[in-house]
mmCIF file of C-alpha atoms in Angstrom:
data_model
loop_
_atom_site.group_PDB
_atom_site.id
_atom_site.type_symbol
_atom_site.label_atom_id
_atom_site.label_comp_id
_atom_site.label_asym_id
_atom_site.label_seq_id
_atom_site.Cartn_x
_atom_site.Cartn_y
_atom_site.Cartn_z
ATOM 1 C CA UNK N 1 12.417 -14.139 -20.033
ATOM 2 C CA UNK N 2 12.505 -11.223 -22.622
ATOM 3 C CA UNK N 3 16.598 -12.255 -22.730
ATOM 4 C CA UNK N 4 15.865 -15.485 -23.648
ATOM 5 C CA UNK N 5 14.015 -13.963 -26.378
ATOM 6 C CA UNK N 6 16.335 -11.063 -27.245
ATOM 7 C CA UNK N 7 19.340 -13.867 -27.098
ATOM 8 C CA UNK N 8 16.814 -17.392 -29.057
ATOM 9 C CA UNK N 9 15.750 -14.620 -31.749
ATOM 10 C CA UNK N 10 19.694 -13.309 -32.142
ATOM 11 C CA UNK N 11 20.632 -16.704 -33.862
ATOM 12 C CA UNK N 12 17.865 -17.054 -35.721
ATOM 13 C CA UNK N 13 18.418 -14.043 -37.228
ATOM 14 C CA UNK N 14 22.040 -14.689 -38.281
ATOM 15 C CA UNK N 15 20.825 -17.723 -39.752
ATOM 16 C CA UNK N 16 18.829 -15.874 -42.092
ATOM 17 C CA UNK N 17 15.412 -17.203 -40.645
ATOM 18 C CA UNK N 18 12.336 -14.746 -38.903
ATOM 19 C CA UNK N 19 11.268 -16.354 -36.637
ATOM 20 C CA UNK N 20 7.956 -14.906 -36.473
ATOM 21 C CA UNK N 21 6.045 -16.311 -33.360
ATOM 22 C CA UNK N 22 9.436 -15.190 -31.147
ATOM 23 C CA UNK N 23 9.093 -11.859 -32.268
ATOM 24 C CA UNK N 24 5.194 -11.968 -30.784
ATOM 25 C CA UNK N 25 6.152 -13.617 -28.195
ATOM 26 C CA UNK N 26 8.980 -10.711 -26.730
ATOM 27 C CA UNK N 27 6.133 -8.080 -27.438
ATOM 28 C CA UNK N 28 4.483 -9.462 -25.462
ATOM 29 C CA UNK N 29 6.477 -10.314 -22.406
ATOM 30 C CA UNK N 30 7.451 -6.740 -22.866
ATOM 31 C CA UNK N 31 3.837 -5.355 -22.631
ATOM 32 C CA UNK N 32 3.786 -7.686 -19.762
ATOM 33 C CA UNK N 33 6.929 -5.662 -18.045
ATOM 34 C CA UNK N 34 5.992 -2.802 -19.157
ATOM 35 C CA UNK N 35 2.262 -3.036 -15.971
ATOM 36 C CA UNK N 36 4.645 -3.331 -13.620
ATOM 37 C CA UNK N 37 6.373 0.310 -13.845
ATOM 38 C CA UNK N 38 7.429 2.705 -16.096
ATOM 39 C CA UNK N 39 9.853 1.988 -18.378
ATOM 40 C CA UNK N 40 11.348 2.612 -22.407
ATOM 41 C CA UNK N 41 13.046 0.726 -24.500
ATOM 42 C CA UNK N 42 14.825 0.317 -27.552
ATOM 43 C CA UNK N 43 16.990 -2.283 -30.167
ATOM 44 C CA UNK N 44 21.284 -2.234 -29.844
ATOM 45 C CA UNK N 45 22.851 -2.533 -33.276
ATOM 46 C CA UNK N 46 21.927 -6.902 -33.067
ATOM 47 C CA UNK N 47 17.732 -5.617 -33.160
ATOM 48 C CA UNK N 48 17.656 -6.538 -29.731
ATOM 49 C CA UNK N 49 14.926 -5.394 -26.848
ATOM 50 C CA UNK N 50 16.909 -3.288 -24.184
ATOM 51 C CA UNK N 51 14.385 -2.121 -21.023
ATOM 52 C CA UNK N 52 15.463 0.785 -19.018
ATOM 53 C CA UNK N 53 13.278 1.629 -15.533
ATOM 54 C CA UNK N 54 12.815 4.831 -16.012
ATOM 55 C CA UNK N 55 14.151 6.419 -13.088
ATOM 56 C CA UNK N 56 16.158 3.726 -11.869
ATOM 57 C CA UNK N 57 18.334 2.176 -14.746
ATOM 58 C CA UNK N 58 18.459 -0.717 -17.302
ATOM 59 C CA UNK N 59 16.799 -3.750 -15.979
ATOM 60 C CA UNK N 60 18.044 -5.856 -20.310
ATOM 61 C CA UNK N 61 20.760 -6.055 -21.600
ATOM 62 C CA UNK N 62 22.705 -8.262 -23.748
ATOM 63 C CA UNK N 63 22.658 -11.237 -21.589
ATOM 64 C CA UNK N 64 21.804 -8.984 -18.473
ATOM 65 C CA UNK N 65 18.429 -9.352 -17.099
ATOM 66 C CA UNK N 66 17.694 -7.510 -14.330
ATOM 67 C CA UNK N 67 16.146 -9.228 -10.787
ATOM 68 C CA UNK N 68 13.724 -7.978 -7.555
ATOM 69 C CA UNK N 69 13.540 -8.993 -3.575
ATOM 70 C CA UNK N 70 12.418 -7.076 -1.175
ATOM 71 C CA UNK N 71 13.118 -6.305 3.102
ATOM 72 C CA UNK N 72 11.920 -5.246 5.780
ATOM 73 C CA UNK N 73 12.727 -1.711 6.951
ATOM 74 C CA UNK N 74 12.415 1.120 10.002
ATOM 75 C CA UNK N 75 10.309 3.662 9.312
ATOM 76 C CA UNK N 76 10.849 6.873 6.301
ATOM 77 C CA UNK N 77 9.739 10.181 5.965
ATOM 78 C CA UNK N 78 8.078 9.242 2.834
ATOM 79 C CA UNK N 79 5.468 6.832 4.366
ATOM 80 C CA UNK N 80 6.814 3.897 4.337
ATOM 81 C CA UNK N 81 5.446 2.131 8.197
ATOM 82 C CA UNK N 82 7.769 0.504 10.075
ATOM 83 C CA UNK N 83 9.057 -3.045 9.463
ATOM 84 C CA UNK N 84 7.437 -2.867 6.255
ATOM 85 C CA UNK N 85 9.068 -4.255 2.349
ATOM 86 C CA UNK N 86 11.575 -2.117 1.155
ATOM 87 C CA UNK N 87 11.292 -2.914 -2.688
ATOM 88 C CA UNK N 88 15.120 -4.369 -3.593
ATOM 89 C CA UNK N 89 16.696 -4.351 -7.714
ATOM 90 C CA UNK N 90 19.825 -5.417 -9.331
ATOM 91 C CA UNK N 91 18.903 -3.005 -11.758
ATOM 92 C CA UNK N 92 20.459 -0.144 -9.504
ATOM 93 C CA UNK N 93 23.533 0.468 -8.054
ATOM 94 C CA UNK N 94 22.300 2.061 -4.895
ATOM 95 C CA UNK N 95 19.848 -1.347 -4.424
ATOM 96 C CA UNK N 96 16.531 0.025 -3.351
ATOM 97 C CA UNK N 97 14.486 1.501 -5.113
ATOM 98 C CA UNK N 98 10.574 1.961 -3.281
ATOM 99 C CA UNK N 99 10.186 5.341 -4.312
ATOM 100 C CA UNK N 100 11.345 6.115 -7.193
ATOM 101 C CA UNK N 101 9.715 2.784 -9.135
ATOM 102 C CA UNK N 102 6.324 4.878 -10.790
ATOM 103 C CA UNK N 103 3.566 3.426 -12.665
ATOM 104 C CA UNK N 104 2.333 0.092 -13.182
ATOM 105 C CA UNK N 105 1.271 -2.189 -10.588
ATOM 106 C CA UNK N 106 4.770 -1.722 -8.017
ATOM 107 C CA UNK N 107 4.044 2.723 -8.437
ATOM 108 C CA UNK N 108 0.498 1.736 -7.688
ATOM 109 C CA UNK N 109 0.504 -0.356 -5.122
ATOM 110 C CA UNK N 110 3.806 1.631 -3.366
ATOM 111 C CA UNK N 111 1.596 5.070 -3.784
ATOM 112 C CA UNK N 112 -1.987 2.769 -1.870
ATOM 113 C CA UNK N 113 0.989 1.859 0.689
ATOM 114 C CA UNK N 114 3.099 5.110 1.334
ATOM 115 C CA UNK N 115 0.698 7.606 1.589
ATOM 116 C CA UNK N 116 -3.415 6.845 1.533
ATOM 117 C CA UNK N 117 -3.865 3.415 3.693
ATOM 118 C CA UNK N 118 -0.655 5.439 5.840
ATOM 119 C CA UNK N 119 -2.257 8.506 6.302
ATOM 120 C CA UNK N 120 -5.439 6.660 7.267
ATOM 121 C CA UNK N 121 -3.170 3.688 9.758
ATOM 122 C CA UNK N 122 -1.838 7.302 11.729
ATOM 123 C CA UNK N 123 -5.196 8.491 12.050
ATOM 124 C CA UNK N 124 -6.158 5.299 13.653
ATOM 125 C CA UNK N 125 -3.679 4.973 15.613
ATOM 126 C CA UNK N 126 -4.891 9.395 16.772
ATOM 127 C CA UNK N 127 -7.541 7.409 17.751
ATOM 128 C CA UNK N 128 -6.214 3.873 19.457
ATOM 129 C CA UNK N 129 -3.837 5.683 21.690
ATOM 130 C CA UNK N 130 -5.931 8.709 22.542
ATOM 131 C CA UNK N 131 -8.897 6.201 24.004
ATOM 132 C CA UNK N 132 -5.657 3.972 25.624
ATOM 133 C CA UNK N 133 -4.094 7.208 27.814
ATOM 134 C CA UNK N 134 -7.591 8.781 28.339
ATOM 135 C CA UNK N 135 -9.426 6.426 30.056
ATOM 136 C CA UNK N 136 -6.751 5.102 31.591
ATOM 137 C CA UNK N 137 -6.323 8.001 33.342
ATOM 138 C CA UNK N 138 -10.134 7.936 34.959
ATOM 139 C CA UNK N 139 -9.981 4.491 35.510
ATOM 140 C CA UNK N 140 -7.191 4.769 37.185
ATOM 141 C CA UNK N 141 -8.881 7.177 40.375
ATOM 142 C CA UNK N 142 -11.507 5.057 40.053
ATOM 143 C CA UNK N 143 -12.480 2.502 42.956
ATOM 144 C CA UNK N 144 -12.645 -1.500 41.678
ATOM 145 C CA UNK N 145 -14.671 -3.886 43.264
ATOM 146 C CA UNK N 146 -11.710 -4.510 45.943
ATOM 147 C CA UNK N 147 -11.650 -1.050 46.798
ATOM 148 C CA UNK N 148 -8.043 -0.645 45.216
ATOM 149 C CA UNK N 149 -7.705 1.885 43.067
ATOM 150 C CA UNK N 150 -4.753 2.960 40.494
ATOM 151 C CA UNK N 151 -5.160 0.457 37.389
ATOM 152 C CA UNK N 152 -5.523 0.762 33.763
ATOM 153 C CA UNK N 153 -9.059 -0.291 32.264
ATOM 154 C CA UNK N 154 -6.888 -0.480 28.437
ATOM 155 C CA UNK N 155 -2.751 -1.214 28.166
ATOM 156 C CA UNK N 156 -0.711 1.542 28.744
ATOM 157 C CA UNK N 157 0.644 2.546 25.307
ATOM 158 C CA UNK N 158 4.557 4.211 24.350
ATOM 159 C CA UNK N 159 3.919 6.209 21.760
ATOM 160 C CA UNK N 160 0.799 6.322 19.019
ATOM 161 C CA UNK N 161 2.828 4.447 16.424
ATOM 162 C CA UNK N 162 1.218 1.467 16.143
ATOM 163 C CA UNK N 163 -0.921 2.076 19.279
ATOM 164 C CA UNK N 164 -4.269 0.294 17.169
ATOM 165 C CA UNK N 165 -2.041 -2.504 16.773
ATOM 166 C CA UNK N 166 -1.013 -2.847 20.219
ATOM 167 C CA UNK N 167 -4.745 -1.442 21.778
ATOM 168 C CA UNK N 168 -6.051 -4.145 24.426
ATOM 169 C CA UNK N 169 -7.430 -5.043 27.915
ATOM 170 C CA UNK N 170 -4.771 -4.594 30.347
ATOM 171 C CA UNK N 171 -3.338 -7.603 32.037
ATOM 172 C CA UNK N 172 -5.352 -6.508 35.419
ATOM 173 C CA UNK N 173 -8.898 -6.415 33.542
ATOM 174 C CA UNK N 174 -7.884 -9.178 31.799
ATOM 175 C CA UNK N 175 -8.056 -11.367 34.384
ATOM 176 C CA UNK N 176 -11.426 -9.904 37.218
ATOM 177 C CA UNK N 177 -13.451 -8.635 35.966
ATOM 178 C CA UNK N 178 -13.737 -6.810 39.446
ATOM 179 C CA UNK N 179 -10.428 -5.336 39.014
ATOM 180 C CA UNK N 180 -12.829 -2.548 36.305
ATOM 181 C CA UNK N 181 -12.805 0.597 38.148
ATOM 182 C CA UNK N 182 -16.490 2.094 38.288
ATOM 183 C CA UNK N 183 -16.743 3.607 42.083
ATOM 184 C CA UNK N 184 -15.231 7.061 42.240
ATOM 185 C CA UNK N 185 -16.122 5.798 45.856
ATOM 186 C CA UNK N 186 -14.173 3.817 48.084
ATOM 187 C CA UNK N 187 -17.397 0.543 49.041
ATOM 188 C CA UNK N 188 -19.724 3.535 47.355
ATOM 189 C CA UNK N 189 -22.435 0.268 46.426
ATOM 190 C CA UNK N 190 -23.871 1.462 43.028
ATOM 191 C CA UNK N 191 -21.643 4.348 42.713
ATOM 192 C CA UNK N 192 -21.304 4.233 39.036
ATOM 193 C CA UNK N 193 -19.368 7.970 38.662
ATOM 194 C CA UNK N 194 -16.202 6.435 36.262
ATOM 195 C CA UNK N 195 -17.348 4.463 34.680
ATOM 196 C CA UNK N 196 -20.236 7.843 33.266
ATOM 197 C CA UNK N 197 -16.853 9.298 33.661
ATOM 198 C CA UNK N 198 -15.314 7.328 31.182
ATOM 199 C CA UNK N 199 -18.464 6.821 28.257
ATOM 200 C CA UNK N 200 -18.656 10.650 28.333
ATOM 201 C CA UNK N 201 -15.589 11.213 26.631
ATOM 202 C CA UNK N 202 -17.527 9.887 23.114
ATOM 203 C CA UNK N 203 -18.662 13.529 22.968
ATOM 204 C CA UNK N 204 -15.989 15.069 24.463
ATOM 205 C CA UNK N 205 -13.047 16.655 21.801
ATOM 206 C CA UNK N 206 -10.300 14.904 22.440
ATOM 207 C CA UNK N 207 -8.955 15.078 18.801
ATOM 208 C CA UNK N 208 -6.460 17.520 17.039
ATOM 209 C CA UNK N 209 -5.846 19.980 20.239
ATOM 210 C CA UNK N 210 -9.204 20.178 21.251
ATOM 211 C CA UNK N 211 -11.196 20.545 18.578
ATOM 212 C CA UNK N 212 -12.169 17.778 17.312
ATOM 213 C CA UNK N 213 -14.464 14.653 19.442
ATOM 214 C CA UNK N 214 -13.246 11.111 18.271
ATOM 215 C CA UNK N 215 -16.759 10.435 16.406
ATOM 216 C CA UNK N 216 -15.122 13.148 13.647
ATOM 217 C CA UNK N 217 -12.626 12.030 13.144
ATOM 218 C CA UNK N 218 -13.688 8.335 12.152
ATOM 219 C CA UNK N 219 -15.400 9.601 9.871
ATOM 220 C CA UNK N 220 -13.689 11.747 9.026
ATOM 221 C CA UNK N 221 -11.354 9.433 8.109
ATOM 222 C CA UNK N 222 -14.560 7.359 6.450
ATOM 223 C CA UNK N 223 -15.499 10.418 4.489
ATOM 224 C CA UNK N 224 -11.924 10.617 2.890
ATOM 225 C CA UNK N 225 -11.679 7.222 2.066
ATOM 226 C CA UNK N 226 -15.671 6.846 0.470
ATOM 227 C CA UNK N 227 -13.606 9.808 -1.352
ATOM 228 C CA UNK N 228 -10.821 8.685 -2.937
ATOM 229 C CA UNK N 229 -12.657 5.925 -3.600
ATOM 230 C CA UNK N 230 -15.196 7.033 -6.276
ATOM 231 C CA UNK N 231 -12.053 9.232 -7.360
ATOM 232 C CA UNK N 232 -9.798 6.314 -8.080
ATOM 233 C CA UNK N 233 -12.849 4.334 -9.815
ATOM 234 C CA UNK N 234 -13.871 6.656 -11.736
ATOM 235 C CA UNK N 235 -10.188 7.919 -13.017
ATOM 236 C CA UNK N 236 -9.412 4.187 -13.675
ATOM 237 C CA UNK N 237 -13.000 4.023 -16.033
ATOM 238 C CA UNK N 238 -11.649 7.206 -18.446
ATOM 239 C CA UNK N 239 -7.666 5.338 -18.536
ATOM 240 C CA UNK N 240 -9.586 2.247 -19.801
ATOM 241 C CA UNK N 241 -11.462 4.307 -22.031
ATOM 242 C CA UNK N 242 -8.025 5.537 -22.706
ATOM 243 C CA UNK N 243 -6.520 2.046 -22.646
ATOM 244 C CA UNK N 244 -9.038 0.889 -25.978
ATOM 245 C CA UNK N 245 -9.197 3.698 -27.942
ATOM 246 C CA UNK N 246 -4.905 2.926 -27.984
ATOM 247 C CA UNK N 247 -5.418 -0.587 -28.350
ATOM 248 C CA UNK N 248 -7.364 -0.225 -30.966
ATOM 249 C CA UNK N 249 -4.753 2.389 -32.456
ATOM 250 C CA UNK N 250 -2.510 0.090 -32.108
ATOM 251 C CA UNK N 251 -4.002 -3.072 -33.553
ATOM 252 C CA UNK N 252 -4.670 -0.822 -36.359
ATOM 253 C CA UNK N 253 -0.625 -0.578 -37.561
ATOM 254 C CA UNK N 254 0.180 -3.615 -36.740
ATOM 255 C CA UNK N 255 -2.791 -5.961 -36.270
ATOM 256 C CA UNK N 256 -3.824 -8.127 -39.857
ATOM 257 C CA UNK N 257 -6.713 -6.344 -41.958
ATOM 258 C CA UNK N 258 -9.293 -9.435 -42.894
ATOM 259 C CA UNK N 259 -10.237 -8.241 -46.169
ATOM 260 C CA UNK N 260 -6.748 -6.771 -47.463
ATOM 261 C CA UNK N 261 -5.043 -10.746 -46.967
ATOM 262 C CA UNK N 262 -7.814 -12.259 -48.991
ATOM 263 C CA UNK N 263 -8.067 -10.034 -51.456
ATOM 264 C CA UNK N 264 -3.923 -11.103 -51.832
ATOM 265 C CA UNK N 265 -5.515 -14.877 -51.930
ATOM 266 C CA UNK N 266 -7.741 -14.171 -54.486
#
């Protein structure tokens, strides 16, 4: 739309007219674009707006306007999860700009996904993987109701990545509750030593190389989220105040004074 407005405004100005409505609309469109990412703007020799994405390249130049799209891709070393979206644009020679966009909604969403959320998910994956592996180790030592041992309670996980997503009961336990191995000894009615050992894992320091319990890690995750949430709310309130002051300052310069216009009419 900004590209089209540049052309329409140029056409009117060549004809000697001043298209005030189109000029106002162009400013509004530019303001909306700046809500999505950090941009810098200047005018060319014909007075048309040229918009550049900071750190990326030109978004609108003359009759050309860049476009955006997304593609799923492998995880990277900057926090992007496996198969998550990369942000692509035709406004740069290197189309992938996921980690080069900053500011605005795009920058905020990417920062939350690749830093805040990604770190939390990794810690939850650690819990899911450790619980699965440790419970299975104990469960395989026990005997089920039919006197068999060596069965997993949870579906085995090959690595920590996305362990929470794949956290599930084993196929044997899903097929029959008789495959739950609660006893430490074969054919011993009332023997629940394996079940007791599994329940005791809650108070054992399994996480962080033996320094923390599962509860410690989980409570730490919740605490960090709460701190981040409160910090974000505080920052947002500050930014809202700054934006309100800047808007007032801008309107004082570019806005219409009703008192002044009334005086001119009189």
